[in-house]
Amino acid sequence: MDLRKFPLDSQRCPLEIGSFGFDTTEMTYSWSAKPMSMDDDLELAQYKLVNFTYGSRDAIIQTGQRSVIYLVFFFERAVGFYILQVYVPLTIIVMSSWVTFWLVKTEKGQETPARTQLGATTVLAVVTIGFGGKAKPQVGYATALDVFIIICFISVFTALIEFAFINFLDLFIRRLKHRDLTRVLTLNDMTRSMTAPLVHIQHLENKVKPSSVLPKTGDEGDLTRKFSVPGVKTAVRSLSEIETSSGNADDIPNILQVLEVIEPPSDSRTNGTLSWMDRLWGILFDRLIGINWLGKIRKTQLYHDTPRIINRMDAVCRKVFPMLFTLLNIFYWTTYLYVW
């Protein structure tokens, strides 16, 4: 049997009767009358006998030409069992996976256990019903039922991946904002600690001669503008510019256009106190800094209004996932029932 369209297939089953020891010159087979008749009440468990044909022919084999009569049965598979046991349950499971799109993401992440459990449950249910079914034929190629199971599996798995993706985006933006805020506050504290002694030096310069307090090195005019701080790349900035920029604490991305990047501490003892997840996030941010992606991310609406963008993604998925699944089903049933 060719089971590529299983369970939407129709099978042709031939029955041939002939002689092996006598050729056509010695024995000829023929039907004396119509070989069989079909009763309208004839039913099989998995098949429906649609029609049959009969006749005779001469077959050529290694020992010569032989007379053969044949009777060919045409069967259609009963699809009702598979509709009730496979197609309908898998469709309901796929539709159940869409419920996650209506579980709105909150600040505290209260929806995370529900969405994770629902996504994992739907994936396991598709695997159990689809791939673990005993009614599937054991063949080495994909049948029509396998194609439908794969479509359902991809649908529920992508719904789970969608939640993981928006959860990663939310966590990434939270950590990026925390990292940016830490940098801004650190550099603000550094700026205030650096300006205090400089103001004191200027006050002394007004009272005494500069040569008696500070040696003339040619940098006296730039003393209030240049400073060097460990952990800061090329920390040459205008103090007035830093103070002006740091005054608007709500506009962190614009502040980061002025402030330099603080290098992470290289002390092994400090790194030893960090968890492996914090180290992983640190490596990720450092790599993104190297290719200048963080600056682009800070200019996006995702950075400034993360909850609304995530909710918009869920709203789009509420329409896209059912539409794609419906289109795939239309293409599936049209192909296997009418085209192939």
XYZ file of C-alpha atoms in Angstrom:
340
model
C 0.000 0.000 0.000
C 1.047 3.575 -0.652
C 0.290 5.344 2.646
C 1.533 8.860 1.837
C -2.065 10.132 2.041
C -2.914 8.138 5.182
C -5.598 8.403 6.586
C -7.115 10.200 3.587
C -5.990 7.517 1.161
C -7.746 5.126 -1.174
C -6.213 1.737 -1.825
C -6.249 -0.532 -4.869
C -5.952 -4.203 -3.892
C -5.561 -6.732 -6.764
C -6.242 -10.480 -6.568
C -4.741 -12.607 -9.339
C -5.294 -16.305 -10.068
C -3.149 -18.210 -12.538
C -1.236 -21.399 -13.211
C 2.450 -21.785 -12.502
C 3.011 -25.167 -14.124
C 0.944 -24.848 -17.346
C 1.296 -22.196 -20.042
C -1.455 -20.696 -22.181
C -1.309 -23.567 -24.670
C -2.234 -26.045 -21.964
C -4.548 -24.075 -19.643
C -6.541 -20.875 -19.966
C -8.366 -19.142 -17.115
C -11.562 -17.076 -17.530
C -14.457 -15.941 -15.420
C -17.581 -17.962 -16.098
C -19.763 -15.184 -14.680
C -19.520 -12.023 -12.600
C -17.080 -13.080 -9.888
C -18.747 -11.263 -7.012
C -21.546 -8.903 -6.015
C -21.521 -6.198 -3.369
C -24.171 -5.987 -0.731
C -25.247 -2.475 0.225
C -24.890 -3.408 3.892
C -21.285 -4.541 3.465
C -19.089 -2.681 5.938
C -15.523 -3.002 7.174
C -13.931 -1.591 10.295
C -11.402 0.697 8.593
C -12.348 0.601 4.919
C -15.287 1.126 2.632
C -15.437 -1.034 -0.496
C -16.152 1.432 -3.264
C -15.915 -0.668 -6.414
C -14.207 -3.611 -8.064
C -13.112 -4.618 -11.550
C -12.285 -8.023 -13.030
C -10.921 -9.571 -16.201
C -8.264 -11.827 -17.654
C -4.832 -11.379 -19.218
C -1.720 -13.208 -20.223
C 1.282 -12.800 -17.921
C 4.821 -13.449 -19.091
C 7.084 -15.010 -16.453
C 10.478 -16.725 -16.564
C 8.978 -20.135 -17.387
C 6.786 -18.844 -20.188
C 3.416 -17.214 -20.848
C 0.653 -17.933 -18.383
C -3.082 -17.239 -18.306
C -4.198 -15.080 -15.377
C -7.568 -13.809 -14.186
C -7.700 -10.849 -11.834
C -10.106 -9.122 -9.491
C -9.218 -5.612 -8.260
C -10.855 -4.085 -5.162
C -10.998 -0.335 -4.575
C -11.174 0.720 -0.918
C -11.598 4.070 0.800
C -10.311 4.396 4.337
C -12.850 5.263 7.035
C -11.641 8.658 8.302
C -14.117 9.004 11.161
C -11.871 7.308 13.697
C -8.935 9.606 12.942
C -11.120 12.695 12.870
C -12.423 11.944 16.358
C -9.195 10.605 17.862
C -6.496 12.769 16.255
C -7.630 15.727 14.156
C -10.202 17.223 16.515
C -8.131 16.799 19.735
C -5.014 18.285 18.122
C -6.996 21.232 16.778
C -8.455 21.905 20.231
C -4.985 21.709 21.790
C -3.636 24.229 19.282
C -6.527 26.573 20.019
C -5.856 26.149 23.735
C -2.268 27.308 23.241
C -3.605 30.662 21.971
C -5.016 31.403 25.431
C -1.505 32.480 26.469
C -1.824 35.565 24.266
C -4.673 36.813 26.476
C -2.656 36.446 29.676
C -1.360 40.005 29.794
C 2.165 40.476 31.067
C 2.396 42.317 34.388
C 5.210 44.091 36.177
C 5.569 41.348 38.802
C 5.387 38.532 36.249
C 2.329 36.899 37.783
C 1.362 35.435 34.399
C 4.682 33.622 33.909
C 3.788 30.321 35.676
C 0.442 30.088 33.880
C 1.858 30.788 30.424
C 4.811 28.482 30.922
C 2.674 25.624 32.200
C 0.064 26.056 29.468
C 2.703 26.186 26.723
C 4.580 23.133 27.996
C 1.339 21.195 28.500
C 0.118 21.833 24.951
C 3.472 20.800 23.482
C 3.513 17.564 25.484
C -0.127 16.851 24.597
C 0.603 17.156 20.872
C 3.613 14.865 21.236
C 1.602 12.290 23.201
C -1.467 12.214 20.952
C 0.313 12.735 17.658
C 3.684 11.045 17.722
C 2.790 8.465 20.360
C -0.350 7.132 18.667
C -0.479 3.379 18.015
C -2.804 3.749 15.019
C -0.082 5.245 12.827
C 1.433 3.021 10.157
C 5.085 2.147 10.624
C 6.471 3.453 7.347
C 9.677 5.253 6.461
C 8.077 8.339 4.892
C 5.797 11.116 6.098
C 2.092 10.478 5.811
C -0.679 13.060 5.667
C -1.327 12.478 9.357
C 2.329 13.156 10.146
C 2.165 16.435 8.244
C -0.879 17.555 10.245
C 0.787 16.564 13.524
C 3.888 18.563 12.581
C 1.733 21.584 11.739
C 0.067 21.392 15.163
C 3.389 20.850 16.922
C 4.958 23.889 15.242
C 1.889 25.976 16.130
C 2.005 25.199 19.863
C 5.799 25.339 19.998
C 5.946 28.782 18.360
C 3.324 30.011 20.851
C 5.637 28.878 23.651
C 8.632 30.471 21.926
C 6.697 33.739 21.570
C 6.241 33.930 25.329
C 9.898 33.092 25.912
C 10.886 35.814 23.428
C 8.814 38.598 24.987
C 9.921 37.478 28.454
C 13.549 37.707 27.303
C 12.909 41.163 25.820
C 11.363 42.381 29.054
C 14.205 40.987 31.155
C 16.821 42.356 28.745
C 15.343 45.872 28.766
C 15.011 45.785 32.566
C 18.658 44.832 32.968
C 19.730 47.394 30.387
C 17.845 50.159 32.187
C 19.298 49.037 35.507
C 22.782 49.013 33.992
C 22.270 52.474 32.486
C 20.890 53.888 35.708
C 23.825 52.443 37.651
C 26.262 54.046 35.236
C 24.524 57.409 35.420
C 24.379 57.446 39.211
C 27.997 56.286 39.472
C 29.266 58.992 37.151
C 27.134 61.606 38.878
C 28.735 60.672 42.197
C 32.162 60.749 40.580
C 31.474 64.171 39.095
C 30.423 65.612 42.433
C 33.456 64.113 44.191
C 35.799 65.548 41.542
C 34.386 69.077 41.470
C 34.710 69.634 45.224
C 38.541 69.728 45.396
C 38.735 71.660 42.127
C 36.527 74.425 43.496
C 38.685 74.497 46.603
C 41.836 74.868 44.443
C 40.272 77.751 42.514
C 39.436 79.432 45.808
C 43.091 79.086 46.897
C 44.331 80.442 43.580
C 42.438 83.661 44.171
C 44.262 84.176 47.455
C 47.809 83.052 46.718
C 50.033 82.920 43.706
C 49.561 79.832 41.543
C 53.301 79.172 41.527
C 53.341 78.820 45.300
C 50.595 76.142 45.299
C 50.743 74.457 41.913
C 53.708 74.188 39.579
C 53.190 75.642 36.149
C 52.826 72.679 33.797
C 50.861 74.367 31.029
C 47.609 72.684 32.077
C 46.431 75.261 34.567
C 43.784 76.551 32.187
C 42.406 73.070 31.626
C 42.543 72.018 35.262
C 38.841 72.415 35.787
C 38.006 70.486 32.628
C 40.377 67.510 32.576
C 40.400 64.664 35.024
C 41.283 60.995 34.983
C 39.287 58.321 36.785
C 40.143 54.598 36.935
C 37.509 52.502 35.190
C 36.469 55.277 32.766
C 37.469 55.215 29.119
C 39.087 58.504 28.040
C 37.494 60.402 30.871
C 38.021 63.848 29.319
C 34.779 65.732 29.528
C 33.563 69.177 30.305
C 32.388 69.258 33.882
C 29.742 71.783 33.045
C 28.541 69.511 30.229
C 28.356 66.514 32.558
C 26.600 68.482 35.263
C 24.123 69.894 32.781
C 23.413 66.504 31.235
C 23.174 64.674 34.528
C 20.633 67.135 35.788
C 17.920 65.460 33.696
C 17.880 62.061 35.346
C 14.748 60.936 33.517
C 16.406 61.050 30.101
C 18.943 58.292 30.565
C 19.633 57.580 26.856
C 20.603 61.220 26.232
C 22.794 61.237 29.331
C 24.588 58.141 28.063
C 25.466 59.990 24.875
C 27.675 62.261 27.012
C 28.921 59.949 29.753
C 31.643 57.429 29.010
C 31.320 53.684 29.512
C 32.456 52.349 32.867
C 34.498 49.213 32.450
C 33.332 46.251 34.565
C 35.678 45.462 37.466
C 38.398 43.047 36.466
C 39.120 41.828 39.987
C 38.634 38.089 40.168
C 37.289 38.378 43.679
C 34.513 40.659 42.442
C 33.695 38.302 39.601
C 33.600 35.433 42.041
C 30.749 37.038 43.945
C 28.573 37.221 40.807
C 26.232 34.421 39.832
C 26.637 32.649 36.512
C 23.504 34.373 35.208
C 24.887 37.832 36.026
C 28.153 36.918 34.318
C 26.243 35.745 31.254
C 24.268 38.977 31.072
C 27.497 40.943 31.532
C 29.125 39.126 28.624
C 26.041 39.737 26.483
C 26.022 43.465 27.224
C 29.757 43.745 26.588
C 29.387 42.079 23.199
C 26.491 44.370 22.281
C 28.516 47.379 23.344
C 31.280 46.260 21.014
C 28.978 46.295 17.981
C 27.110 49.409 19.127
C 23.669 47.809 19.409
C 22.811 49.190 22.821
C 22.825 52.738 21.488
C 20.336 51.738 18.797
C 18.153 49.878 21.290
C 17.974 52.943 23.552
C 16.480 54.953 20.691
C 13.655 52.485 20.074
C 10.171 52.643 21.514
C 10.773 49.249 23.108
C 13.247 50.862 25.495
C 10.987 53.770 26.461
C 7.612 51.992 26.577
C 8.346 48.298 27.037
C 4.984 47.117 28.498
C 2.967 48.649 25.665
C 5.199 47.113 22.986
C 5.009 43.669 24.610
C 1.230 43.895 24.892
C 1.110 44.930 21.251
C 3.102 41.822 20.314
C 0.574 39.652 22.134
C -2.273 41.499 20.402
C -0.713 40.839 17.002
C -0.191 37.164 17.837
C -3.868 36.830 18.768
C -4.697 37.509 15.112
C -1.676 36.092 13.310
C -1.561 32.634 14.918
C -5.251 31.695 14.277
C -5.054 33.122 10.753
C -1.906 31.171 9.861
C -3.281 27.957 11.355
C -6.513 28.377 9.382
C -4.621 28.995 6.137
C -2.427 25.958 6.742
C -5.513 23.826 7.328
C -7.153 25.059 4.133
C -3.985 24.294 2.189
C -3.652 20.896 3.893
C -7.186 19.644 3.256
C -7.309 21.057 -0.280
C -4.030 19.396 -1.199
C -4.800 15.938 0.165
C -8.485 15.782 -0.785
C -8.610 17.457 -4.190
C -5.160 18.187 -5.620
C -3.253 14.987 -4.814
